[in-house]
Amino acid sequence: METKEGIKFNIEQERHKLHKMKQRYRDFNHPKVLSQSIVLDELINQYNRFLKENKPIA
C-alpha cells in the first residue's frame, strides 16, 4: 500500500516529467504530453482517494 508521502513524491516526479515534455513538444495537445497529463491526473486521483479513505474520524 502506498503512503501519503510516497504518492506525493510520485506526483511531483510526474509533474516534473509533464513540464519537461511541455517544453520539449511546445504543445499541451501533443499526444505524449496528453498521455503524461493523464498519468499525473491518475496519481492526483489516487492521492485524493487515499485522503478520503484515511480521513480521521472526529
PDB file of N, CA, C and O in Angstrom:
ATOM      1  N   MET A   1       0.837  -1.185   0.000  1.00  0.00           N
ATOM      2  CA  MET A   1       0.000   0.000   0.000  1.00  0.00           C
ATOM      3  C   MET A   1       0.881   1.247   0.000  1.00  0.00           C
ATOM      4  O   MET A   1       1.878   1.313   0.692  1.00  0.00           O
ATOM      5  N   GLU A   2       0.497   2.192  -0.794  1.00  0.00           N
ATOM      6  CA  GLU A   2       1.230   3.453  -0.879  1.00  0.00           C
ATOM      7  C   GLU A   2       0.991   4.302   0.367  1.00  0.00           C
ATOM      8  O   GLU A   2      -0.056   4.227   0.983  1.00  0.00           O
ATOM      9  N   THR A   3       1.989   5.109   0.678  1.00  0.00           N
ATOM     10  CA  THR A   3       1.828   6.069   1.765  1.00  0.00           C
ATOM     11  C   THR A   3       1.486   7.428   1.157  1.00  0.00           C
ATOM     12  O   THR A   3       1.699   7.667  -0.036  1.00  0.00           O
ATOM     13  N   LYS A   4       0.972   8.302   1.996  1.00  0.00           N
ATOM     14  CA  LYS A   4       0.648   9.663   1.564  1.00  0.00           C
ATOM     15  C   LYS A   4       1.889  10.339   0.985  1.00  0.00           C
ATOM     16  O   LYS A   4       1.839  10.946  -0.087  1.00  0.00           O
ATOM     17  N   GLU A   5       3.006  10.198   1.678  1.00  0.00           N
ATOM     18  CA  GLU A   5       4.246  10.837   1.229  1.00  0.00           C
ATOM     19  C   GLU A   5       4.753  10.220  -0.072  1.00  0.00           C
ATOM     20  O   GLU A   5       5.293  10.916  -0.930  1.00  0.00           O
ATOM     21  N   GLY A   6       4.581   8.914  -0.214  1.00  0.00           N
ATOM     22  CA  GLY A   6       5.008   8.237  -1.438  1.00  0.00           C
ATOM     23  C   GLY A   6       4.213   8.696  -2.646  1.00  0.00           C
ATOM     24  O   GLY A   6       4.775   8.911  -3.732  1.00  0.00           O
ATOM     25  N   ILE A   7       2.913   8.838  -2.472  1.00  0.00           N
ATOM     26  CA  ILE A   7       2.071   9.304  -3.568  1.00  0.00           C
ATOM     27  C   ILE A   7       2.431  10.742  -3.926  1.00  0.00           C
ATOM     28  O   ILE A   7       2.547  11.087  -5.111  1.00  0.00           O
ATOM     29  N   LYS A   8       2.652  11.590  -2.914  1.00  0.00           N
ATOM     30  CA  LYS A   8       3.032  12.982  -3.168  1.00  0.00           C
ATOM     31  C   LYS A   8       4.353  13.049  -3.931  1.00  0.00           C
ATOM     32  O   LYS A   8       4.512  13.860  -4.853  1.00  0.00           O
ATOM     33  N   PHE A   9       5.305  12.184  -3.564  1.00  0.00           N
ATOM     34  CA  PHE A   9       6.594  12.135  -4.251  1.00  0.00           C
ATOM     35  C   PHE A   9       6.394  11.763  -5.719  1.00  0.00           C
ATOM     36  O   PHE A   9       6.959  12.393  -6.613  1.00  0.00           O
ATOM     37  N   ASN A  10       5.566  10.739  -5.960  1.00  0.00           N
ATOM     38  CA  ASN A  10       5.296  10.314  -7.336  1.00  0.00           C
ATOM     39  C   ASN A  10       4.611  11.420  -8.135  1.00  0.00           C
ATOM     40  O   ASN A  10       4.920  11.619  -9.317  1.00  0.00           O
ATOM     41  N   ILE A  11       3.707  12.141  -7.501  1.00  0.00           N
ATOM     42  CA  ILE A  11       3.033  13.256  -8.175  1.00  0.00           C
ATOM     43  C   ILE A  11       4.060  14.291  -8.615  1.00  0.00           C
ATOM     44  O   ILE A  11       4.029  14.769  -9.753  1.00  0.00           O
ATOM     45  N   GLU A  12       4.978  14.632  -7.742  1.00  0.00           N
ATOM     46  CA  GLU A  12       5.981  15.645  -8.088  1.00  0.00           C
ATOM     47  C   GLU A  12       6.888  15.161  -9.214  1.00  0.00           C
ATOM     48  O   GLU A  12       7.259  15.946 -10.094  1.00  0.00           O
ATOM     49  N   GLN A  13       7.256  13.874  -9.206  1.00  0.00           N
ATOM     50  CA  GLN A  13       8.077  13.324 -10.290  1.00  0.00           C
ATOM     51  C   GLN A  13       7.342  13.415 -11.623  1.00  0.00           C
ATOM     52  O   GLN A  13       7.922  13.834 -12.622  1.00  0.00           O
ATOM     53  N   GLU A  14       6.084  13.007 -11.628  1.00  0.00           N
ATOM     54  CA  GLU A  14       5.302  13.019 -12.868  1.00  0.00           C
ATOM     55  C   GLU A  14       4.983  14.436 -13.316  1.00  0.00           C
ATOM     56  O   GLU A  14       4.933  14.714 -14.513  1.00  0.00           O
ATOM     57  N   ARG A  15       4.813  15.345 -12.373  1.00  0.00           N
ATOM     58  CA  ARG A  15       4.587  16.753 -12.717  1.00  0.00           C
ATOM     59  C   ARG A  15       5.828  17.329 -13.395  1.00  0.00           C
ATOM     60  O   ARG A  15       5.733  18.075 -14.381  1.00  0.00           O
ATOM     61  N   HIS A  16       6.985  16.962 -12.883  1.00  0.00           N
ATOM     62  CA  HIS A  16       8.243  17.412 -13.483  1.00  0.00           C
ATOM     63  C   HIS A  16       8.376  16.862 -14.916  1.00  0.00           C
ATOM     64  O   HIS A  16       8.769  17.597 -15.834  1.00  0.00           O
ATOM     65  N   LYS A  17       8.033  15.589 -15.100  1.00  0.00           N
ATOM     66  CA  LYS A  17       8.076  14.999 -16.443  1.00  0.00           C
ATOM     67  C   LYS A  17       7.134  15.737 -17.389  1.00  0.00           C
ATOM     68  O   LYS A  17       7.485  15.997 -18.543  1.00  0.00           O
ATOM     69  N   LEU A  18       5.940  16.069 -16.909  1.00  0.00           N
ATOM     70  CA  LEU A  18       4.972  16.791 -17.735  1.00  0.00           C
ATOM     71  C   LEU A  18       5.527  18.147 -18.151  1.00  0.00           C
ATOM     72  O   LEU A  18       5.432  18.545 -19.316  1.00  0.00           O
ATOM     73  N   HIS A  19       6.135  18.849 -17.209  1.00  0.00           N
ATOM     74  CA  HIS A  19       6.708  20.159 -17.512  1.00  0.00           C
ATOM     75  C   HIS A  19       7.807  20.032 -18.575  1.00  0.00           C
ATOM     76  O   HIS A  19       7.855  20.822 -19.527  1.00  0.00           O
ATOM     77  N   LYS A  20       8.664  19.027 -18.440  1.00  0.00           N
ATOM     78  CA  LYS A  20       9.743  18.817 -19.417  1.00  0.00           C
ATOM     79  C   LYS A  20       9.171  18.491 -20.794  1.00  0.00           C
ATOM     80  O   LYS A  20       9.666  18.977 -21.806  1.00  0.00           O
ATOM     81  N   MET A  21       8.126  17.653 -20.820  1.00  0.00           N
ATOM     82  CA  MET A  21       7.513  17.298 -22.101  1.00  0.00           C
ATOM     83  C   MET A  21       6.872  18.517 -22.760  1.00  0.00           C
ATOM     84  O   MET A  21       6.961  18.687 -23.978  1.00  0.00           O
ATOM     85  N   LYS A  22       6.227  19.344 -21.954  1.00  0.00           N
ATOM     86  CA  LYS A  22       5.618  20.569 -22.494  1.00  0.00           C
ATOM     87  C   LYS A  22       6.689  21.450 -23.129  1.00  0.00           C
ATOM     88  O   LYS A  22       6.485  22.012 -24.206  1.00  0.00           O
ATOM     89  N   GLN A  23       7.834  21.559 -22.478  1.00  0.00           N
ATOM     90  CA  GLN A  23       8.928  22.351 -23.037  1.00  0.00           C
ATOM     91  C   GLN A  23       9.453  21.716 -24.326  1.00  0.00           C
ATOM     92  O   GLN A  23       9.741  22.418 -25.292  1.00  0.00           O
ATOM     93  N   ARG A  24       9.563  20.400 -24.321  1.00  0.00           N
ATOM     94  CA  ARG A  24      10.125  19.704 -25.483  1.00  0.00           C
ATOM     95  C   ARG A  24       9.206  19.782 -26.700  1.00  0.00           C
ATOM     96  O   ARG A  24       9.640  20.079 -27.804  1.00  0.00           O
ATOM     97  N   TYR A  25       7.923  19.497 -26.494  1.00  0.00           N
ATOM     98  CA  TYR A  25       6.993  19.432 -27.619  1.00  0.00           C
ATOM     99  C   TYR A  25       6.273  20.755 -27.877  1.00  0.00           C
ATOM    100  O   TYR A  25       5.598  20.903 -28.888  1.00  0.00           O
ATOM    101  N   ARG A  26       6.393  21.697 -26.950  1.00  0.00           N
ATOM    102  CA  ARG A  26       5.846  23.050 -27.090  1.00  0.00           C
ATOM    103  C   ARG A  26       4.339  23.071 -27.347  1.00  0.00           C
ATOM    104  O   ARG A  26       3.832  23.975 -28.010  1.00  0.00           O
ATOM    105  N   ASP A  27       3.654  22.065 -26.831  1.00  0.00           N
ATOM    106  CA  ASP A  27       2.214  21.996 -27.098  1.00  0.00           C
ATOM    107  C   ASP A  27       1.561  21.051 -26.097  1.00  0.00           C
ATOM    108  O   ASP A  27       1.932  19.886 -26.017  1.00  0.00           O
ATOM    109  N   PHE A  28       0.577  21.555 -25.370  1.00  0.00           N
ATOM    110  CA  PHE A  28      -0.144  20.699 -24.427  1.00  0.00           C
ATOM    111  C   PHE A  28      -1.012  19.671 -25.150  1.00  0.00           C
ATOM    112  O   PHE A  28      -1.461  18.705 -24.550  1.00  0.00           O
ATOM    113  N   ASN A  29      -1.257  19.866 -26.435  1.00  0.00           N
ATOM    114  CA  ASN A  29      -2.089  18.935 -27.190  1.00  0.00           C
ATOM    115  C   ASN A  29      -1.303  17.833 -27.885  1.00  0.00           C
ATOM    116  O   ASN A  29      -1.885  16.999 -28.574  1.00  0.00           O
ATOM    117  N   HIS A  30       0.012  17.815 -27.710  1.00  0.00           N
ATOM    118  CA  HIS A  30       0.815  16.737 -28.284  1.00  0.00           C
ATOM    119  C   HIS A  30       0.423  15.428 -27.582  1.00  0.00           C
ATOM    120  O   HIS A  30       0.230  15.400 -26.360  1.00  0.00           O
ATOM    121  N   PRO A  31       0.296  14.333 -28.328  1.00  0.00           N
ATOM    122  CA  PRO A  31      -0.150  13.070 -27.726  1.00  0.00           C
ATOM    123  C   PRO A  31       0.683  12.611 -26.529  1.00  0.00           C
ATOM    124  O   PRO A  31       0.134  12.092 -25.551  1.00  0.00           O
ATOM    125  N   LYS A  32       1.982  12.805 -26.569  1.00  0.00           N
ATOM    126  CA  LYS A  32       2.823  12.382 -25.443  1.00  0.00           C
ATOM    127  C   LYS A  32       2.585  13.251 -24.215  1.00  0.00           C
ATOM    128  O   LYS A  32       2.611  12.765 -23.087  1.00  0.00           O
ATOM    129  N   VAL A  33       2.355  14.538 -24.429  1.00  0.00           N
ATOM    130  CA  VAL A  33       2.072  15.445 -23.315  1.00  0.00           C
ATOM    131  C   VAL A  33       0.705  15.101 -22.715  1.00  0.00           C
ATOM    132  O   VAL A  33       0.555  15.030 -21.488  1.00  0.00           O
ATOM    133  N   LEU A  34      -0.271  14.840 -23.564  1.00  0.00           N
ATOM    134  CA  LEU A  34      -1.598  14.454 -23.073  1.00  0.00           C
ATOM    135  C   LEU A  34      -1.537  13.147 -22.288  1.00  0.00           C
ATOM    136  O   LEU A  34      -2.172  13.012 -21.241  1.00  0.00           O
ATOM    137  N   SER A  35      -0.758  12.208 -22.781  1.00  0.00           N
ATOM    138  CA  SER A  35      -0.607  10.925 -22.083  1.00  0.00           C
ATOM    139  C   SER A  35       0.010  11.123 -20.703  1.00  0.00           C
ATOM    140  O   SER A  35      -0.436  10.529 -19.718  1.00  0.00           O
ATOM    141  N   GLN A  36       1.028  11.970 -20.624  1.00  0.00           N
ATOM    142  CA  GLN A  36       1.665  12.247 -19.336  1.00  0.00           C
ATOM    143  C   GLN A  36       0.710  12.975 -18.408  1.00  0.00           C
ATOM    144  O   GLN A  36       0.698  12.732 -17.195  1.00  0.00           O
ATOM    145  N   SER A  37      -0.113  13.838 -18.956  1.00  0.00           N
ATOM    146  CA  SER A  37      -1.103  14.545 -18.159  1.00  0.00           C
ATOM    147  C   SER A  37      -2.088  13.558 -17.532  1.00  0.00           C
ATOM    148  O   SER A  37      -2.493  13.715 -16.377  1.00  0.00           O
ATOM    149  N   ILE A  38      -2.451  12.531 -18.268  1.00  0.00           N
ATOM    150  CA  ILE A  38      -3.353  11.501 -17.752  1.00  0.00           C
ATOM    151  C   ILE A  38      -2.693  10.743 -16.608  1.00  0.00           C
ATOM    152  O   ILE A  38      -3.331  10.459 -15.591  1.00  0.00           O
ATOM    153  N   VAL A  39      -1.414  10.434 -16.760  1.00  0.00           N
ATOM    154  CA  VAL A  39      -0.675   9.759 -15.689  1.00  0.00           C
ATOM    155  C   VAL A  39      -0.710  10.602 -14.420  1.00  0.00           C
ATOM    156  O   VAL A  39      -0.993  10.100 -13.319  1.00  0.00           O
ATOM    157  N   LEU A  40      -0.438  11.887 -14.567  1.00  0.00           N
ATOM    158  CA  LEU A  40      -0.454  12.801 -13.424  1.00  0.00           C
ATOM    159  C   LEU A  40      -1.856  12.891 -12.814  1.00  0.00           C
ATOM    160  O   LEU A  40      -2.008  12.830 -11.588  1.00  0.00           O
ATOM    161  N   ASP A  41      -2.872  12.997 -13.653  1.00  0.00           N
ATOM    162  CA  ASP A  41      -4.254  13.051 -13.156  1.00  0.00           C
ATOM    163  C   ASP A  41      -4.607  11.809 -12.345  1.00  0.00           C
ATOM    164  O   ASP A  41      -5.242  11.902 -11.291  1.00  0.00           O
ATOM    165  N   GLU A  42      -4.177  10.647 -12.810  1.00  0.00           N
ATOM    166  CA  GLU A  42      -4.478   9.406 -12.103  1.00  0.00           C
ATOM    167  C   GLU A  42      -3.806   9.381 -10.726  1.00  0.00           C
ATOM    168  O   GLU A  42      -4.391   8.913  -9.745  1.00  0.00           O
ATOM    169  N   LEU A  43      -2.585   9.892 -10.659  1.00  0.00           N
ATOM    170  CA  LEU A  43      -1.898   9.950  -9.366  1.00  0.00           C
ATOM    171  C   LEU A  43      -2.584  10.930  -8.412  1.00  0.00           C
ATOM    172  O   LEU A  43      -2.706  10.650  -7.216  1.00  0.00           O
ATOM    173  N   ILE A  44      -3.024  12.059  -8.931  1.00  0.00           N
ATOM    174  CA  ILE A  44      -3.736  13.030  -8.098  1.00  0.00           C
ATOM    175  C   ILE A  44      -5.042  12.422  -7.595  1.00  0.00           C
ATOM    176  O   ILE A  44      -5.398  12.578  -6.422  1.00  0.00           O
ATOM    177  N   ASN A  45      -5.737  11.688  -8.467  1.00  0.00           N
ATOM    178  CA  ASN A  45      -6.952  10.994  -8.036  1.00  0.00           C
ATOM    179  C   ASN A  45      -6.643   9.952  -6.971  1.00  0.00           C
ATOM    180  O   ASN A  45      -7.393   9.809  -5.996  1.00  0.00           O
ATOM    181  N   GLN A  46      -5.543   9.225  -7.135  1.00  0.00           N
ATOM    182  CA  GLN A  46      -5.128   8.234  -6.146  1.00  0.00           C
ATOM    183  C   GLN A  46      -4.858   8.917  -4.800  1.00  0.00           C
ATOM    184  O   GLN A  46      -5.265   8.411  -3.745  1.00  0.00           O
ATOM    185  N   TYR A  47      -4.200  10.057  -4.828  1.00  0.00           N
ATOM    186  CA  TYR A  47      -3.900  10.803  -3.612  1.00  0.00           C
ATOM    187  C   TYR A  47      -5.195  11.248  -2.921  1.00  0.00           C
ATOM    188  O   TYR A  47      -5.350  11.097  -1.707  1.00  0.00           O
ATOM    189  N   ASN A  48      -6.130  11.770  -3.703  1.00  0.00           N
ATOM    190  CA  ASN A  48      -7.404  12.208  -3.130  1.00  0.00           C
ATOM    191  C   ASN A  48      -8.196  11.048  -2.549  1.00  0.00           C
ATOM    192  O   ASN A  48      -8.818  11.189  -1.489  1.00  0.00           O
ATOM    193  N   ARG A  49      -8.183   9.888  -3.227  1.00  0.00           N
ATOM    194  CA  ARG A  49      -8.853   8.702  -2.671  1.00  0.00           C
ATOM    195  C   ARG A  49      -8.188   8.277  -1.363  1.00  0.00           C
ATOM    196  O   ARG A  49      -8.867   7.919  -0.403  1.00  0.00           O
ATOM    197  N   PHE A  50      -6.856   8.335  -1.338  1.00  0.00           N
ATOM    198  CA  PHE A  50      -6.120   7.978  -0.127  1.00  0.00           C
ATOM    199  C   PHE A  50      -6.542   8.868   1.031  1.00  0.00           C
ATOM    200  O   PHE A  50      -6.799   8.389   2.140  1.00  0.00           O
ATOM    201  N   LEU A  51      -6.616  10.174   0.768  1.00  0.00           N
ATOM    202  CA  LEU A  51      -7.011  11.113   1.821  1.00  0.00           C
ATOM    203  C   LEU A  51      -8.430  10.833   2.306  1.00  0.00           C
ATOM    204  O   LEU A  51      -8.703  10.874   3.507  1.00  0.00           O
ATOM    205  N   LYS A  52      -9.329  10.551   1.365  1.00  0.00           N
ATOM    206  CA  LYS A  52     -10.719  10.286   1.721  1.00  0.00           C
ATOM    207  C   LYS A  52     -10.841   9.000   2.551  1.00  0.00           C
ATOM    208  O   LYS A  52     -11.563   8.953   3.534  1.00  0.00           O
ATOM    209  N   GLU A  53     -10.124   7.968   2.156  1.00  0.00           N
ATOM    210  CA  GLU A  53     -10.203   6.671   2.837  1.00  0.00           C
ATOM    211  C   GLU A  53      -9.509   6.673   4.192  1.00  0.00           C
ATOM    212  O   GLU A  53      -9.839   5.865   5.048  1.00  0.00           O
ATOM    213  N   ASN A  54      -8.559   7.568   4.371  1.00  0.00           N
ATOM    214  CA  ASN A  54      -7.788   7.604   5.612  1.00  0.00           C
ATOM    215  C   ASN A  54      -8.093   8.839   6.442  1.00  0.00           C
ATOM    216  O   ASN A  54      -7.278   9.270   7.262  1.00  0.00           O
ATOM    217  N   LYS A  55      -9.264   9.392   6.224  1.00  0.00           N
ATOM    218  CA  LYS A  55      -9.687  10.585   6.955  1.00  0.00           C
ATOM    219  C   LYS A  55      -9.943  10.193   8.420  1.00  0.00           C
ATOM    220  O   LYS A  55     -10.680   9.240   8.697  1.00  0.00           O
ATOM    221  N   PRO A  56      -9.332  10.918   9.349  1.00  0.00           N
ATOM    222  CA  PRO A  56      -9.558  10.603  10.762  1.00  0.00           C
ATOM    223  C   PRO A  56     -11.016  10.849  11.155  1.00  0.00           C
ATOM    224  O   PRO A  56     -11.652  11.785  10.686  1.00  0.00           O
ATOM    225  N   ILE A  57     -11.536   9.977  11.983  1.00  0.00           N
ATOM    226  CA  ILE A  57     -12.904  10.110  12.463  1.00  0.00           C
ATOM    227  C   ILE A  57     -12.910  11.054  13.638  1.00  0.00           C
ATOM    228  O   ILE A  57     -12.181  10.873  14.615  1.00  0.00           O
ATOM    229  N   ALA A  58     -13.739  12.094  13.563  1.00  0.00           N
ATOM    230  CA  ALA A  58     -13.793  13.109  14.620  1.00  0.00           C
ATOM    231  C   ALA A  58     -14.727  12.690  15.728  1.00  0.00           C
ATOM    232  O   ALA A  58     -15.645  11.984  15.588  1.00  0.00           O
TER     233      ALA A  58
END
